[in-house]
Amino acid sequence: MRRTGTIIWLQSSFGSIKHILKSLSHSHSRYHSTTQTRSLTSLIFLLKRHFSHSNNNIKRMGSEIPLFKGIWVATLTGYDRKTGKADVSTVDQYARLLEEDGVEGVFINGTSGESLSLTTEERKELAVAWKKAVDKTGKLKLIVHVGSTSVETARDLASHSESLGVQGISIIPPCFHKPANADAMVLFTKAVAEAAPKTPMIIYHFPIITGVHSYLLRDVFTKGKPVIPTLAGAKFTHTDLLDMERCIHHPLGPFSIFSGYDQALLPGFSIGAVSTIGISYNILASRYQRIIDLFKKGDIVAASKEQEILNKWYEVAERYGLIPAHKALLRLKGLDLGPVRLPLIDLTDAQLQSFLSELKPLEIFHDLKLNPKHY
């Protein structure tokens, strides 16, 4: 039985890594082979970790307790259809919907929230609205992404977020003039963290989007923690699971390392992650929670199968554009967040119908709980 479970687990884990690697075709060619090599090396490490454990399956090393746990939703930003400006009027409804789904918290103004397409004032307005909304729920927690190509803008947003009393702030590395190495990223992170000295800092590690491939994240923790007391963890959206594992079990930790790829949730948890941030949790949080629950019970076979099912959904959504696709589905659930902002493009009616036709045969379709009358 253990051998059968291991085979199925291997198949699902490899499928998750393979799915991520497909997206690397859009990255710069000189980094392509290096990232693939690290990803495959990471998979080998992950398999070694699996085989080294008993029938209790994979357990987190060490006794450290991370600051953040569970499922966190990467929220979308609402826009007014007439003016095109950020619209906070639906935030309360949005928060109630996520509360009903049982998620741990929200990660706002990130990639899914089109952060770098927003003005500074819009980002502040959204932070204020979300803080009020999560406080009303009494359950949800809030992390605000404050990253920017300008360190001064990031510092301004960090200070503003701390004044609201949020649970955490996060930054991507600057993606125009990029940090040349870990030392430069530490200096940038330190400058922003000093503007919010009481708020946990989460580094947003997403090389395929930022184009920053100049360091291993574990080196940022090694050099950063001694000079950044609030350095608390990272949203790790990368295929290098070996680097991710080294961050999770870093000697200067504990650090909260969020698994950032929805399609690799199980591999991330299998090397020690206990928290995750993703866009799919806007509409399928309960199904992804099932992966976590099955993993905690030690049922790797069932958890792997669930990951495989959800990866089929993710692959379809990805083809239509994750943000436009999720906005369209949320409208069908009764939450109208308006259009996306250029350069993103909304789905046409024909594209939406095509999208739905591809979703209907999937096992997860009924879990979406869509209502066509809202579109």
CSV table of C-alpha atoms in Angstrom, one decimal:
chain,number,residue,atom,x,y,z
A,1,MET,CA,0.0,0.0,0.0
A,2,ARG,CA,2.9,2.4,0.8
A,3,ARG,CA,4.5,1.6,-2.5
A,4,THR,CA,1.3,2.3,-4.4
A,5,GLY,CA,0.8,5.6,-2.5
A,6,THR,CA,4.3,6.6,-3.2
A,7,ILE,CA,3.9,6.0,-6.9
A,8,ILE,CA,0.7,8.1,-7.1
A,9,TRP,CA,2.3,10.8,-5.0
A,10,LEU,CA,5.3,10.9,-7.4
A,11,GLN,CA,3.1,11.2,-10.3
A,12,SER,CA,1.1,14.1,-8.8
A,13,SER,CA,4.2,15.9,-7.6
A,14,PHE,CA,6.0,15.6,-10.9
A,15,GLY,CA,2.8,16.8,-12.6
A,16,SER,CA,2.9,20.0,-10.4
A,17,ILE,CA,6.5,20.7,-11.2
A,18,LYS,CA,6.0,20.0,-14.9
A,19,HIS,CA,3.0,22.4,-15.0
A,20,ILE,CA,5.0,25.2,-13.5
A,21,LEU,CA,7.9,24.6,-15.9
A,22,LYS,CA,5.6,25.0,-18.9
A,23,SER,CA,5.2,28.7,-17.9
A,24,LEU,CA,8.9,29.2,-18.0
A,25,SER,CA,8.9,29.5,-21.7
A,26,HIS,CA,7.9,33.1,-21.2
A,27,SER,CA,11.0,33.9,-19.1
A,28,HIS,CA,14.4,35.2,-20.4
A,29,SER,CA,16.3,32.4,-22.2
A,30,ARG,CA,19.5,32.7,-20.2
A,31,TYR,CA,17.6,31.9,-17.0
A,32,HIS,CA,15.5,29.1,-18.5
A,33,SER,CA,17.8,26.2,-18.2
A,34,THR,CA,19.1,27.2,-14.8
A,35,THR,CA,15.6,27.5,-13.4
A,36,GLN,CA,14.7,24.1,-14.9
A,37,THR,CA,17.7,22.5,-13.4
A,38,ARG,CA,16.9,24.0,-9.9
A,39,SER,CA,13.3,22.8,-10.2
A,40,LEU,CA,14.3,19.2,-11.1
A,41,THR,CA,17.0,19.3,-8.4
A,42,SER,CA,14.3,20.4,-6.0
A,43,LEU,CA,12.0,17.5,-7.1
A,44,ILE,CA,14.8,15.0,-6.4
A,45,PHE,CA,15.3,16.5,-3.0
A,46,LEU,CA,11.5,16.4,-2.4
A,47,LEU,CA,11.4,12.7,-3.4
A,48,LYS,CA,14.4,12.0,-1.1
A,49,ARG,CA,12.5,13.7,1.8
A,50,HIS,CA,9.4,11.5,1.0
A,51,PHE,CA,11.3,8.2,1.0
A,52,SER,CA,13.1,9.1,4.3
A,53,HIS,CA,9.9,9.3,6.3
A,54,SER,CA,7.9,6.6,7.9
A,55,ASN,CA,4.2,5.7,7.4
A,56,ASN,CA,3.4,9.0,9.1
A,57,ASN,CA,4.4,10.5,5.8
A,58,ILE,CA,6.0,13.9,5.6
A,59,LYS,CA,6.3,16.0,8.7
A,60,ARG,CA,7.6,19.5,9.3
A,61,MET,CA,11.1,19.5,10.7
A,62,GLY,CA,11.8,21.3,13.9
A,63,SER,CA,9.4,22.5,16.5
A,64,GLU,CA,9.1,26.1,15.4
A,65,ILE,CA,5.7,27.7,15.0
A,66,PRO,CA,5.3,30.0,12.1
A,67,LEU,CA,3.6,33.3,12.4
A,68,PHE,CA,1.1,32.7,9.5
A,69,LYS,CA,-0.8,29.5,8.7
A,70,GLY,CA,-3.5,28.3,6.4
A,71,ILE,CA,-5.0,29.6,3.2
A,72,TRP,CA,-4.7,33.3,2.3
A,73,VAL,CA,-6.5,34.7,-0.7
A,74,ALA,CA,-4.7,36.9,-3.2
A,75,THR,CA,-7.5,39.3,-3.8
A,76,LEU,CA,-8.6,41.1,-7.0
A,77,THR,CA,-9.1,44.8,-7.3
A,78,GLY,CA,-12.5,46.2,-8.2
A,79,TYR,CA,-12.8,49.0,-10.7
A,80,ASP,CA,-15.7,51.4,-11.5
A,81,ARG,CA,-17.0,50.6,-15.0
A,82,LYS,CA,-17.6,54.2,-15.8
A,83,THR,CA,-14.5,56.0,-14.4
A,84,GLY,CA,-12.0,53.1,-14.5
A,85,LYS,CA,-10.8,54.0,-11.0
A,86,ALA,CA,-10.4,51.6,-8.1
A,87,ASP,CA,-13.7,50.9,-6.5
A,88,VAL,CA,-13.9,49.8,-2.8
A,89,SER,CA,-17.7,49.6,-2.7
A,90,THR,CA,-17.6,45.8,-3.0
A,91,VAL,CA,-14.9,45.1,-0.4
A,92,ASP,CA,-17.3,44.4,2.5
A,93,GLN,CA,-19.2,41.9,0.3
A,94,TYR,CA,-15.9,40.4,-0.9
A,95,ALA,CA,-14.7,39.9,2.7
A,96,ARG,CA,-17.9,38.3,3.8
A,97,LEU,CA,-17.7,35.8,0.9
A,98,LEU,CA,-14.2,34.9,1.8
A,99,GLU,CA,-15.1,34.6,5.5
A,100,GLU,CA,-17.8,32.1,4.6
A,101,ASP,CA,-15.2,30.1,2.7
A,102,GLY,CA,-13.2,29.7,5.9
A,103,VAL,CA,-9.9,31.2,4.7
A,104,GLU,CA,-7.3,32.5,7.2
A,105,GLY,CA,-6.7,35.9,5.6
A,106,VAL,CA,-6.3,38.1,2.6
A,107,PHE,CA,-3.2,39.3,0.7
A,108,ILE,CA,-4.2,42.5,-1.0
A,109,ASN,CA,-2.7,44.7,-3.7
A,110,GLY,CA,-0.5,41.9,-5.0
A,111,THR,CA,-0.1,40.4,-8.4
A,112,SER,CA,-3.8,39.4,-8.5
A,113,GLY,CA,-4.7,42.8,-7.3
A,114,GLU,CA,-2.8,44.5,-10.2
A,115,SER,CA,-0.7,46.4,-7.6
A,116,LEU,CA,1.7,48.1,-9.9
A,117,SER,CA,-1.1,49.2,-12.1
A,118,LEU,CA,-2.7,51.1,-9.2
A,119,THR,CA,-1.9,54.6,-8.1
A,120,THR,CA,-0.4,55.1,-4.6
A,121,GLU,CA,-3.7,56.7,-3.4
A,122,GLU,CA,-5.7,53.8,-4.8
A,123,ARG,CA,-3.5,51.3,-2.9
A,124,LYS,CA,-4.0,53.3,0.3
A,125,GLU,CA,-7.7,53.5,-0.2
A,126,LEU,CA,-7.9,49.8,-0.8
A,127,ALA,CA,-5.9,49.1,2.4
A,128,VAL,CA,-8.2,51.2,4.5
A,129,ALA,CA,-11.3,49.5,3.0
A,130,TRP,CA,-9.9,46.0,3.5
A,131,LYS,CA,-8.8,46.7,7.1
A,132,LYS,CA,-12.3,47.9,8.0
A,133,ALA,CA,-13.8,44.9,6.2
A,134,VAL,CA,-11.7,42.2,7.9
A,135,ASP,CA,-12.3,43.8,11.3
A,136,LYS,CA,-16.0,43.5,10.7
A,137,THR,CA,-15.6,39.8,10.0
A,138,GLY,CA,-13.7,39.3,13.3
A,139,LYS,CA,-11.9,36.4,11.7
A,140,LEU,CA,-9.9,37.4,8.6
A,141,LYS,CA,-6.4,38.7,8.8
A,142,LEU,CA,-4.7,41.1,6.4
A,143,ILE,CA,-1.4,41.4,4.7
A,144,VAL,CA,-0.8,44.4,2.4
A,145,HIS,CA,1.6,44.3,-0.4
A,146,VAL,CA,3.5,47.6,-0.5
A,147,GLY,CA,6.2,46.8,-3.0
A,148,SER,CA,7.1,49.4,-5.7
A,149,THR,CA,9.9,50.2,-8.1
A,150,SER,CA,10.4,53.3,-5.9
A,151,VAL,CA,11.8,52.7,-2.4
A,152,GLU,CA,10.2,55.9,-1.2
A,153,THR,CA,6.7,54.9,-2.5
A,154,ALA,CA,7.2,51.5,-0.8
A,155,ARG,CA,8.2,53.2,2.5
A,156,ASP,CA,5.2,55.5,2.3
A,157,LEU,CA,2.8,52.5,1.7
A,158,ALA,CA,4.5,50.5,4.5
A,159,SER,CA,4.1,53.4,7.0
A,160,HIS,CA,0.5,53.8,6.0
A,161,SER,CA,-0.3,50.1,6.4
A,162,GLU,CA,1.3,50.0,9.8
A,163,SER,CA,-0.8,52.9,10.9
A,164,LEU,CA,-3.9,50.8,10.1
A,165,GLY,CA,-2.7,47.9,12.3
A,166,VAL,CA,-2.5,45.2,9.6
A,167,GLN,CA,-1.0,41.8,10.4
A,168,GLY,CA,1.8,42.1,7.8
A,169,ILE,CA,3.3,43.9,4.9
A,170,SER,CA,5.0,42.5,1.8
A,171,ILE,CA,7.3,43.7,-1.0
A,172,ILE,CA,8.4,42.4,-4.3
A,173,PRO,CA,11.9,43.4,-5.4
A,174,PRO,CA,12.1,46.4,-7.7
A,175,CYS,CA,11.6,45.1,-11.2
A,176,PHE,CA,12.9,48.0,-13.4
A,177,HIS,CA,16.3,48.8,-11.8
A,178,LYS,CA,16.7,45.3,-10.2
A,179,PRO,CA,18.8,44.4,-7.1
A,180,ALA,CA,22.1,43.0,-8.4
A,181,ASN,CA,22.4,40.5,-5.5
A,182,ALA,CA,21.2,39.4,-2.1
A,183,ASP,CA,23.0,42.4,-0.4
A,184,ALA,CA,21.1,44.9,-2.6
A,185,MET,CA,17.7,43.2,-1.8
A,186,VAL,CA,18.5,43.2,1.9
A,187,LEU,CA,19.2,47.0,1.8
A,188,PHE,CA,16.0,47.6,-0.1
A,189,THR,CA,13.9,45.4,2.3
A,190,LYS,CA,15.6,47.0,5.3
A,191,ALA,CA,14.7,50.5,4.1
A,192,VAL,CA,11.1,49.6,3.6
A,193,ALA,CA,10.8,47.7,6.9
A,194,GLU,CA,12.2,50.6,8.8
A,195,ALA,CA,9.1,52.6,7.8
A,196,ALA,CA,7.0,50.0,9.5
A,197,PRO,CA,9.1,48.9,12.5
A,198,LYS,CA,6.3,47.0,14.3
A,199,THR,CA,4.9,45.1,11.3
A,200,PRO,CA,6.0,41.7,10.1
A,201,MET,CA,7.7,41.9,6.7
A,202,ILE,CA,7.0,39.2,4.0
A,203,ILE,CA,9.2,39.2,1.0
A,204,TYR,CA,7.3,38.4,-2.2
A,205,HIS,CA,9.6,36.1,-4.2
A,206,PHE,CA,8.3,35.8,-7.8
A,207,PRO,CA,11.2,35.7,-10.2
A,208,ILE,CA,9.3,34.8,-13.4
A,209,ILE,CA,7.2,38.0,-13.0
A,210,THR,CA,9.8,40.4,-11.6
A,211,GLY,CA,12.7,39.1,-13.7
A,212,VAL,CA,14.9,39.2,-10.6
A,213,HIS,CA,17.0,36.0,-10.7
A,214,SER,CA,20.1,37.5,-9.0
A,215,TYR,CA,20.0,35.7,-5.6
A,216,LEU,CA,18.7,32.7,-3.7
A,217,LEU,CA,16.1,33.8,-1.2
A,218,ARG,CA,17.8,31.9,1.6
A,219,ASP,CA,20.8,34.2,1.2
A,220,VAL,CA,18.5,37.2,1.7
A,221,PHE,CA,17.3,35.7,5.0
A,222,THR,CA,20.8,34.9,6.1
A,223,LYS,CA,22.0,38.4,5.5
A,224,GLY,CA,18.7,40.2,6.2
A,225,LYS,CA,17.5,38.8,9.5
A,226,PRO,CA,20.4,40.2,11.6
A,227,VAL,CA,19.6,43.7,10.4
A,228,ILE,CA,15.8,43.5,9.8
A,229,PRO,CA,14.1,42.4,13.0
A,230,THR,CA,10.7,42.3,11.5
A,231,LEU,CA,11.7,40.0,8.6
A,232,ALA,CA,9.1,37.3,9.0
A,233,GLY,CA,9.0,35.2,5.9
A,234,ALA,CA,8.2,35.1,2.2
A,235,LYS,CA,5.5,34.4,-0.4
A,236,PHE,CA,7.5,31.9,-2.3
A,237,THR,CA,6.2,31.8,-5.9
A,238,HIS,CA,9.0,30.0,-7.6
A,239,THR,CA,9.9,26.4,-8.8
A,240,ASP,CA,13.1,26.1,-6.8
A,241,LEU,CA,11.8,24.0,-4.0
A,242,LEU,CA,15.3,23.4,-2.6
A,243,ASP,CA,15.7,27.1,-1.9
A,244,MET,CA,12.1,27.1,-0.5
A,245,GLU,CA,13.0,24.2,1.9
A,246,ARG,CA,16.2,26.0,3.0
A,247,CYS,CA,14.1,29.1,3.8
A,248,ILE,CA,11.5,27.1,5.8
A,249,HIS,CA,14.1,25.4,7.9
A,250,HIS,CA,16.6,28.3,8.0
A,251,PRO,CA,18.7,28.4,11.2
A,252,LEU,CA,17.8,32.1,11.8
A,253,GLY,CA,14.1,31.3,11.6
A,254,PRO,CA,11.3,30.4,12.1
A,255,PHE,CA,10.2,32.1,8.9
A,256,SER,CA,6.7,31.9,7.5
A,257,ILE,CA,7.1,30.7,4.0
A,258,PHE,CA,3.9,30.8,2.0
A,259,SER,CA,3.6,28.3,-0.8
A,260,GLY,CA,2.8,30.7,-3.7
A,261,TYR,CA,1.9,28.4,-6.5
A,262,ASP,CA,-1.6,27.0,-6.3
A,263,GLN,CA,-0.7,24.2,-8.7
A,264,ALA,CA,2.1,23.1,-6.4
A,265,LEU,CA,0.4,23.4,-3.0
A,266,LEU,CA,1.1,19.7,-2.1
A,267,PRO,CA,4.8,19.7,-3.0
A,268,GLY,CA,5.2,23.0,-1.0
A,269,PHE,CA,3.5,21.5,2.1
A,270,SER,CA,5.5,18.3,1.7
A,271,ILE,CA,8.7,20.2,2.4
A,272,GLY,CA,7.4,22.1,5.4
A,273,ALA,CA,5.2,25.0,4.3
A,274,VAL,CA,2.1,25.4,6.5
A,275,SER,CA,0.6,28.5,4.7
A,276,THR,CA,-0.3,29.4,1.2
A,277,ILE,CA,-1.4,32.5,-0.8
A,278,GLY,CA,-3.1,32.1,-4.2
A,279,ILE,CA,-5.6,33.5,-6.6
A,280,SER,CA,-7.6,30.2,-7.0
A,281,TYR,CA,-8.6,30.4,-3.3
A,282,ASN,CA,-11.0,33.2,-4.3
A,283,ILE,CA,-13.4,30.6,-5.6
A,284,LEU,CA,-12.1,27.1,-4.7
A,285,ALA,CA,-10.7,27.5,-1.2
A,286,SER,CA,-12.5,24.5,0.2
A,287,ARG,CA,-11.1,22.2,-2.4
A,288,TYR,CA,-7.6,23.4,-1.8
A,289,GLN,CA,-8.2,23.1,1.9
A,290,ARG,CA,-9.0,19.5,1.3
A,291,ILE,CA,-5.4,18.9,0.0
A,292,ILE,CA,-4.1,20.4,3.2
A,293,ASP,CA,-6.4,18.3,5.4
A,294,LEU,CA,-5.6,15.1,3.6
A,295,PHE,CA,-1.9,15.8,3.8
A,296,LYS,CA,-2.1,16.4,7.5
A,297,LYS,CA,-3.9,13.1,7.9
A,298,GLY,CA,-1.1,11.4,6.1
A,299,ASP,CA,-3.3,10.4,3.1
A,300,ILE,CA,-0.8,11.3,0.4
A,301,VAL,CA,-2.6,9.3,-2.2
A,302,ALA,CA,-5.9,11.2,-1.9
A,303,ALA,CA,-4.1,14.5,-1.5
A,304,SER,CA,-2.1,13.9,-4.7
A,305,LYS,CA,-5.3,13.0,-6.5
A,306,GLU,CA,-7.0,16.2,-5.3
A,307,GLN,CA,-4.0,18.3,-6.5
A,308,GLU,CA,-4.2,16.6,-9.9
A,309,ILE,CA,-7.9,17.5,-10.2
A,310,LEU,CA,-7.3,21.1,-9.2
A,311,ASN,CA,-4.3,21.4,-11.6
A,312,LYS,CA,-6.7,20.6,-14.5
A,313,TRP,CA,-8.9,23.5,-13.4
A,314,TYR,CA,-5.9,25.8,-13.0
A,315,GLU,CA,-4.6,25.0,-16.5
A,316,VAL,CA,-7.9,25.9,-18.1
A,317,ALA,CA,-8.1,29.2,-16.2
A,318,GLU,CA,-4.5,30.1,-17.0
A,319,ARG,CA,-5.2,29.9,-20.7
A,320,TYR,CA,-7.9,32.6,-20.4
A,321,GLY,CA,-5.8,34.8,-18.2
A,322,LEU,CA,-6.0,34.2,-14.4
A,323,ILE,CA,-7.1,37.6,-13.4
A,324,PRO,CA,-9.8,38.2,-16.1
A,325,ALA,CA,-11.0,34.6,-15.7
A,326,HIS,CA,-11.4,34.9,-11.9
A,327,LYS,CA,-13.2,38.2,-12.2
A,328,ALA,CA,-15.6,36.6,-14.7
A,329,LEU,CA,-16.3,33.7,-12.3
A,330,LEU,CA,-16.8,36.0,-9.3
A,331,ARG,CA,-19.4,37.9,-11.3
A,332,LEU,CA,-21.2,34.6,-11.9
A,333,LYS,CA,-21.1,34.2,-8.1
A,334,GLY,CA,-22.7,37.6,-7.5
A,335,LEU,CA,-19.6,39.6,-6.8
A,336,ASP,CA,-19.0,42.2,-9.6
A,337,LEU,CA,-15.6,43.7,-9.3
A,338,GLY,CA,-15.8,45.5,-12.6
A,339,PRO,CA,-13.3,45.3,-15.4
A,340,VAL,CA,-9.5,44.7,-15.3
A,341,ARG,CA,-7.1,47.6,-15.9
A,342,LEU,CA,-5.0,47.9,-19.0
A,343,PRO,CA,-2.8,46.3,-20.2
A,344,LEU,CA,-5.0,43.4,-19.1
A,345,ILE,CA,-8.1,42.7,-21.1
A,346,ASP,CA,-11.5,41.4,-20.0
A,347,LEU,CA,-12.9,38.2,-21.4
A,348,THR,CA,-15.4,38.8,-24.2
A,349,ASP,CA,-18.8,37.1,-24.0
A,350,ALA,CA,-17.6,34.5,-26.5
A,351,GLN,CA,-14.4,33.8,-24.5
A,352,LEU,CA,-16.5,33.5,-21.3
A,353,GLN,CA,-18.7,30.9,-22.9
A,354,SER,CA,-15.7,29.0,-24.2
A,355,PHE,CA,-14.2,29.2,-20.7
A,356,LEU,CA,-17.3,27.8,-19.1
A,357,SER,CA,-17.6,25.0,-21.7
A,358,GLU,CA,-14.1,23.9,-20.8
A,359,LEU,CA,-14.9,24.0,-17.1
A,360,LYS,CA,-18.2,22.1,-17.2
A,361,PRO,CA,-16.7,18.7,-17.7
A,362,LEU,CA,-14.3,19.1,-14.8
A,363,GLU,CA,-15.1,17.6,-11.4
A,364,ILE,CA,-14.7,21.0,-9.7
A,365,PHE,CA,-17.4,22.7,-11.8
A,366,HIS,CA,-20.2,22.4,-9.2
A,367,ASP,CA,-17.9,23.6,-6.5
A,368,LEU,CA,-17.7,26.9,-8.3
A,369,LYS,CA,-21.4,27.6,-7.4
A,370,LEU,CA,-21.9,29.9,-10.4
A,371,ASN,CA,-25.2,31.7,-11.1
A,372,PRO,CA,-25.6,32.9,-14.7
A,373,LYS,CA,-28.3,35.4,-13.7
A,374,HIS,CA,-25.5,37.6,-12.2
A,375,TYR,CA,-23.7,38.1,-15.5
